[in-house]
């Protein structure tokens, strides 16, 4: 576990080349990040000096990957050899690396499509982000954001198309929407990895990020809305659209209420864009506070939060939405096939009552 204070303290001890104003900027950013005192960073950063070599990055990945898969197989009682498809980074001809926070939901959609072609099969999907190899030690403020928000985490998910598994499955995948706006240069370059003026590698973000994210979210919601929104919401949207066409800027666009079709939403912070309440955002914000931004696995930590609170009921619809470099916005909607027992163990067990 790393507190925010320990992160800044280690930065002062090890990044001796950084000016004080950069460290103060990191400290202020960490205070506003929403992260709590118990998130995780790799062991490599505790070494003196920090050892960000390939071997340490491998240790981090093995710790997260093996831990997640072992826990998944133990919980489901499935043997490793019974799953024919594994969706992780760099497998077969599908490469999901570099997609950042959006990779987890894209991987589920890929696994679903593969399972449609392999009868009576199972598949594992793994989401993680390697922190050891992505820490930026330079002064460029657009690159040190990742140091302040991202933390170690991972999740493993088991998928199946076997009829015999229908009575034990928790969810059924209903919809997957994955718009990609990478054809636009500003969208493609708004989150990317490059060298700074000192030749140090890091993930950088541009001023276009927010605007490109909004465009990609709108593309996602437009497609998703056709599939899930009730007719009353569609009528209001069309009426507003027609009014805007004839009256121009005098009429504000109608933002559909997706919570009329969804019971739970697990996302990054899009509260204002989707008119979500603080209750709707609770699982996502508590996940950020407790574990930090664990990239593609964040939406699974959020889902585990809702399960640990006993909020997932049979027939309930869960909407997971994630964003990542490219720029991409992915949506996954699943229907709970049974009520999930609050006592069923997951990563929040033992501490869930400490949260709202």
Coordinates of C-alpha atoms in Angstrom, one line a residue:
X1 CA 0.0 0.0 0.0
X2 CA 1.1 3.5 -0.8
X3 CA -0.4 6.6 0.7
X4 CA -0.3 9.9 -1.3
X5 CA 2.2 11.3 1.2
X6 CA 4.5 8.3 0.7
X7 CA 4.4 8.7 -3.1
X8 CA 5.5 12.4 -2.9
X9 CA 8.1 11.5 -0.3
X10 CA 9.6 8.9 -2.5
X11 CA 9.5 11.3 -5.4
X12 CA 11.5 13.8 -3.4
X13 CA 14.0 11.2 -2.4
X14 CA 14.6 9.6 -5.8
X15 CA 13.7 12.2 -8.5
X16 CA 16.5 14.6 -7.4
X17 CA 16.5 16.2 -10.9
X18 CA 13.0 17.5 -10.5
X19 CA 12.6 21.2 -9.5
X20 CA 10.6 21.9 -6.3
X21 CA 7.7 23.5 -8.3
X22 CA 7.2 20.2 -10.2
X23 CA 7.0 18.3 -6.9
X24 CA 4.6 20.8 -5.4
X25 CA 2.5 20.4 -8.6
X26 CA 2.4 16.6 -8.1
X27 CA 1.5 17.1 -4.5
X28 CA -1.5 19.4 -5.3
X29 CA -2.6 17.1 -8.1
X30 CA -2.5 14.0 -5.8
X31 CA -4.6 15.9 -3.2
X32 CA -7.3 16.6 -5.8
X33 CA -7.2 13.1 -7.4
X34 CA -9.8 11.4 -5.3
X35 CA -7.4 8.6 -4.4
X36 CA -7.4 7.3 -0.9
X37 CA -4.5 6.3 1.4
X38 CA -4.5 2.6 0.6
X39 CA -3.9 2.2 -3.2
X40 CA -1.1 0.0 -4.5
X41 CA 2.1 0.6 -6.4
X42 CA 4.8 -1.9 -7.4
X43 CA 7.6 -3.1 -5.2
X44 CA 10.1 -1.7 -7.7
X45 CA 9.4 1.9 -6.6
X46 CA 10.3 1.1 -2.9
X47 CA 13.8 0.0 -3.9
X48 CA 16.6 2.5 -3.4
X49 CA 17.1 3.6 -6.1
X50 CA 13.9 2.6 -7.8
X51 CA 14.5 -0.4 -10.1
X52 CA 12.2 -0.1 -13.2
X53 CA 13.9 -2.9 -15.1
X54 CA 12.1 -5.4 -17.3
X55 CA 12.5 -8.1 -14.6
X56 CA 10.6 -6.0 -12.1
X57 CA 7.9 -5.2 -14.6
X58 CA 7.5 -8.9 -15.2
X59 CA 7.2 -9.5 -11.4
X60 CA 4.4 -7.0 -11.2
X61 CA 2.5 -8.5 -14.1
X62 CA 2.9 -12.1 -12.8
X63 CA 1.7 -11.0 -9.3
X64 CA -1.4 -9.4 -10.7
X65 CA -2.2 -11.9 -13.5
X66 CA -1.6 -15.1 -11.6
X67 CA -3.4 -13.8 -8.5
X68 CA -6.4 -12.8 -10.6
X69 CA -6.6 -16.0 -12.6
X70 CA -6.0 -18.3 -9.6
X71 CA -8.8 -16.5 -7.7
X72 CA -11.1 -16.8 -10.7
X73 CA -10.5 -20.5 -11.2
X74 CA -10.9 -21.2 -7.4
X75 CA -14.1 -19.2 -7.2
X76 CA -15.7 -20.9 -10.3
X77 CA -14.3 -24.4 -9.8
X78 CA -13.1 -24.4 -13.5
X79 CA -9.8 -26.0 -14.5
X80 CA -7.4 -23.9 -16.6
X81 CA -7.4 -26.5 -19.4
X82 CA -11.2 -26.1 -19.7
X83 CA -10.9 -22.6 -21.1
X84 CA -9.8 -22.5 -24.8
X85 CA -9.7 -18.7 -25.2
X86 CA -7.6 -16.3 -23.2
X87 CA -8.0 -12.5 -23.9
X88 CA -4.9 -10.6 -22.5
X89 CA -2.2 -8.5 -24.0
X90 CA -0.5 -9.9 -27.2
X91 CA -2.3 -13.1 -27.8
X92 CA -2.7 -14.7 -31.3
X93 CA -3.3 -12.0 -33.8
X94 CA -5.4 -9.8 -31.5
X95 CA -3.3 -7.2 -29.7
X96 CA -5.2 -5.2 -27.1
X97 CA -2.1 -3.6 -25.6
X98 CA -1.9 0.2 -25.8
X99 CA -5.6 0.7 -25.5
X100 CA -5.3 1.8 -21.9
X101 CA -8.5 2.0 -19.7
X102 CA -10.7 0.9 -22.6
X103 CA -9.1 -2.5 -23.2
X104 CA -11.1 -4.5 -20.6
X105 CA -14.5 -4.0 -22.2
X106 CA -13.1 -4.4 -25.7
X107 CA -11.7 -7.7 -24.6
X108 CA -15.0 -9.0 -23.4
X109 CA -16.6 -8.1 -26.8
X110 CA -13.8 -9.9 -28.6
X111 CA -14.2 -13.0 -26.4
X112 CA -17.9 -12.9 -26.9
X113 CA -17.4 -12.9 -30.7
X114 CA -14.9 -15.7 -30.5
X115 CA -17.2 -17.8 -28.4
X116 CA -19.9 -17.5 -31.0
X117 CA -17.7 -19.5 -33.3
X118 CA -16.6 -22.2 -30.8
X119 CA -19.5 -24.2 -29.4
X120 CA -19.5 -25.4 -25.8
X121 CA -16.4 -23.4 -24.9
X122 CA -15.1 -21.2 -22.1
X123 CA -12.8 -18.2 -22.1
X124 CA -10.8 -16.1 -19.6
X125 CA -10.4 -12.4 -20.0
X126 CA -7.7 -10.6 -18.0
X127 CA -7.4 -6.8 -17.4
X128 CA -4.4 -5.1 -15.9
X129 CA -2.0 -2.2 -16.4
X130 CA 1.8 -2.5 -15.8
X131 CA 2.8 0.5 -13.6
X132 CA 6.5 -0.4 -13.3
X133 CA 7.3 0.3 -16.9
X134 CA 5.2 3.5 -17.2
X135 CA 6.4 5.8 -14.5
X136 CA 7.6 9.2 -15.9
X137 CA 10.7 10.7 -14.2
X138 CA 10.7 13.9 -16.3
X139 CA 9.5 17.4 -15.7
X140 CA 6.8 17.6 -18.4
X141 CA 3.6 18.1 -16.4
X142 CA 1.4 16.5 -19.1
X143 CA 3.4 13.3 -18.6
X144 CA 3.5 13.1 -14.8
X145 CA -0.3 12.8 -14.5
X146 CA 0.0 9.0 -14.8
X147 CA 2.2 9.1 -11.6
X148 CA -0.5 10.7 -9.6
X149 CA -3.6 8.7 -10.7
X150 CA -2.6 5.2 -11.8
X151 CA -2.2 2.3 -9.4
X152 CA -1.6 -1.5 -9.5
X153 CA -4.7 -3.7 -10.0
X154 CA -6.1 -6.5 -12.1
X155 CA -9.2 -8.5 -12.7
X156 CA -10.0 -11.9 -14.3
X157 CA -13.4 -12.7 -15.9
X158 CA -14.7 -16.1 -17.0
X159 CA -17.0 -16.3 -20.0
X160 CA -18.9 -19.3 -21.3
X161 CA -21.3 -20.3 -24.0
X162 CA -22.0 -23.7 -22.5
X163 CA -25.8 -24.3 -21.8
X164 CA -24.8 -26.2 -18.7
X165 CA -23.2 -23.0 -17.2
X166 CA -26.4 -21.0 -17.5
X167 CA -27.5 -21.8 -13.9
X168 CA -24.3 -20.6 -12.4
X169 CA -23.5 -17.6 -14.6
X170 CA -24.0 -14.2 -12.9
X171 CA -24.5 -12.1 -16.1
X172 CA -25.5 -12.3 -19.7
X173 CA -23.8 -9.9 -22.1
X174 CA -26.6 -8.0 -23.9
X175 CA -24.8 -5.1 -25.8
X176 CA -21.3 -4.0 -26.6
X177 CA -20.6 -0.7 -28.3
X178 CA -17.1 0.3 -29.3
X179 CA -16.8 3.5 -31.4
X180 CA -13.3 4.6 -32.4
X181 CA -12.4 8.1 -33.4
X182 CA -8.7 7.5 -34.3
X183 CA -9.3 8.7 -37.8
X184 CA -9.0 12.2 -36.4
X185 CA -5.4 13.3 -35.8
X186 CA -6.4 15.3 -32.7
X187 CA -8.2 12.3 -31.3
X188 CA -5.4 9.8 -32.1
X189 CA -2.7 12.1 -30.5
X190 CA -4.6 13.3 -27.4
X191 CA -3.2 10.4 -25.3
X192 CA 0.1 8.9 -26.6
X193 CA 3.5 7.7 -25.5
X194 CA 6.6 9.7 -26.5
X195 CA 9.9 11.1 -25.3
X196 CA 10.1 14.5 -23.6
X197 CA 12.8 17.1 -24.3
X198 CA 15.2 15.1 -22.0
X199 CA 14.6 11.9 -23.9
X200 CA 12.6 10.3 -21.1
X201 CA 9.6 8.2 -22.1
X202 CA 6.1 8.9 -20.8
X203 CA 2.4 9.0 -21.5
X204 CA 1.3 12.5 -22.5
X205 CA -2.1 14.2 -22.8
X206 CA -2.9 17.2 -25.0
X207 CA -5.4 20.0 -24.5
X208 CA -7.7 18.3 -27.0
X209 CA -8.3 15.4 -24.6
X210 CA -11.5 16.6 -23.0
X211 CA -13.1 17.7 -26.3
X212 CA -12.1 14.5 -28.1
X213 CA -13.4 12.4 -25.2
X214 CA -16.8 14.2 -25.4
X215 CA -17.1 13.5 -29.1
X216 CA -16.3 9.8 -28.6
X217 CA -18.8 9.5 -25.8
X218 CA -21.5 11.1 -27.9
X219 CA -20.8 8.6 -30.7
X220 CA -21.0 5.8 -28.2
X221 CA -24.3 7.0 -26.6
X222 CA -25.9 7.6 -30.0
X223 CA -25.4 4.0 -31.0
X224 CA -26.2 2.6 -27.6
X225 CA -29.3 4.7 -27.2
X226 CA -30.9 3.1 -30.3
X227 CA -30.7 -0.3 -28.5
X228 CA -31.6 0.4 -24.9
X229 CA -33.5 3.6 -24.5
X230 CA -37.3 3.4 -24.0
X231 CA -39.5 5.0 -26.7
X232 CA -40.4 8.0 -24.5
X233 CA -36.7 9.0 -24.3
X234 CA -36.2 8.5 -28.1
X235 CA -39.2 10.7 -28.8
X236 CA -37.9 13.5 -26.6
X237 CA -34.5 13.3 -28.2
X238 CA -35.9 13.5 -31.8
X239 CA -38.2 16.4 -30.8
X240 CA -35.3 18.4 -29.5
X241 CA -33.2 17.6 -32.5
X242 CA -35.9 18.8 -34.9
X243 CA -36.3 22.0 -32.8
X244 CA -32.6 22.6 -32.9
X245 CA -32.6 22.2 -36.6
X246 CA -35.2 25.0 -37.1
X247 CA -34.3 27.3 -34.2
X248 CA -30.5 26.7 -34.0
X249 CA -28.6 27.6 -30.8
X250 CA -31.8 28.8 -28.9
X251 CA -32.6 25.1 -28.1
X252 CA -30.3 23.0 -26.0
X253 CA -29.9 19.4 -27.1
X254 CA -31.8 16.8 -25.1
X255 CA -29.6 14.4 -23.0
X256 CA -31.4 11.1 -22.7
X257 CA -31.9 9.6 -19.2
X258 CA -30.1 6.3 -19.6
X259 CA -30.9 5.4 -16.0
X260 CA -34.5 4.7 -17.2
X261 CA -33.0 1.6 -19.0
X262 CA -30.1 0.8 -16.7
X263 CA -30.0 -0.2 -13.0
X264 CA -26.3 0.3 -12.3
X265 CA -23.6 2.3 -14.1
X266 CA -19.9 1.7 -13.6
X267 CA -17.7 4.3 -15.3
X268 CA -15.1 6.9 -15.2
X269 CA -16.2 10.4 -14.1
X270 CA -18.9 11.4 -16.7
X271 CA -21.4 12.5 -14.1
X272 CA -22.1 15.8 -15.8
X273 CA -22.3 14.5 -19.4
X274 CA -24.9 11.8 -18.5
X275 CA -26.8 13.6 -15.8
X276 CA -25.8 10.9 -13.3
X277 CA -26.5 11.3 -9.6
X278 CA -23.9 10.9 -6.8
X279 CA -25.6 7.6 -6.0
X280 CA -25.1 6.4 -9.6
X281 CA -21.4 7.4 -9.4
X282 CA -20.8 5.9 -5.9
X283 CA -19.2 2.6 -7.0
X284 CA -16.9 4.3 -9.5
X285 CA -15.8 7.0 -7.0
X286 CA -15.2 4.6 -4.1
X287 CA -13.2 2.4 -6.5
X288 CA -11.0 5.4 -7.4
X289 CA -10.6 6.3 -3.7
X290 CA -9.7 2.7 -2.5
X291 CA -7.7 1.4 -5.4
X292 CA -6.9 4.4 -7.6
X293 CA -7.2 4.3 -11.4
X294 CA -6.3 0.6 -12.2
X295 CA -7.0 1.3 -15.9
X296 CA -8.8 -1.4 -17.8
X297 CA -9.7 -3.3 -14.6
X298 CA -11.3 -0.3 -12.9
X299 CA -14.9 -1.1 -14.1
X300 CA -14.6 -4.6 -12.7
X301 CA -13.6 -3.3 -9.2
X302 CA -16.6 -1.0 -9.5
X303 CA -18.9 -3.9 -10.3
X304 CA -17.4 -5.9 -7.4
X305 CA -18.3 -2.9 -5.2
X306 CA -22.0 -3.0 -6.2
X307 CA -22.0 -6.8 -5.6
X308 CA -20.4 -6.5 -2.2
X309 CA -23.1 -4.0 -1.3
X310 CA -25.8 -6.5 -2.3
X311 CA -27.3 -4.3 -4.9
X312 CA -27.2 -6.6 -7.9
X313 CA -30.7 -8.2 -8.3
X314 CA -31.9 -10.7 -10.8
X315 CA -32.8 -9.0 -14.1
X316 CA -30.9 -5.9 -13.2
X317 CA -28.9 -4.2 -16.0
X318 CA -25.4 -3.1 -15.5
X319 CA -23.8 -0.6 -17.8
X320 CA -20.0 -0.4 -17.8
X321 CA -18.4 2.4 -19.8
X322 CA -14.6 3.1 -20.2
X323 CA -12.3 5.3 -22.2
X324 CA -8.8 5.0 -23.5
X325 CA -6.2 6.1 -25.9
X326 CA -7.1 6.0 -29.6
X327 CA -9.5 7.7 -28.6
X328 CA -12.0 5.1 -27.7
X329 CA -15.2 4.9 -25.6
X330 CA -16.5 1.4 -24.9
X331 CA -19.8 0.4 -23.4
X332 CA -20.9 -3.1 -22.2
X333 CA -24.3 -3.9 -20.9
X334 CA -25.0 -7.1 -19.0
X335 CA -28.1 -8.5 -17.4
X336 CA -27.9 -10.2 -14.0
X337 CA -29.1 -13.7 -14.4
X338 CA -29.5 -14.1 -10.7
X339 CA -29.2 -12.1 -7.5
X340 CA -25.6 -11.9 -6.3
X341 CA -25.3 -12.8 -2.7
X342 CA -23.8 -9.9 -0.6
X343 CA -21.8 -12.5 1.3
X344 CA -20.1 -13.8 -1.8
X345 CA -16.4 -12.9 -1.4
X346 CA -14.6 -10.5 -3.7
X347 CA -11.9 -7.9 -3.3
X348 CA -14.1 -5.6 -1.2
X349 CA -15.0 -8.3 1.3
X350 CA -14.1 -7.4 4.9
X351 CA -14.0 -3.6 4.3
X352 CA -17.2 -2.9 2.2
X353 CA -19.1 -1.5 5.3
X354 CA -16.5 1.2 5.7
X355 CA -17.8 2.8 2.5
X356 CA -21.1 4.8 1.9

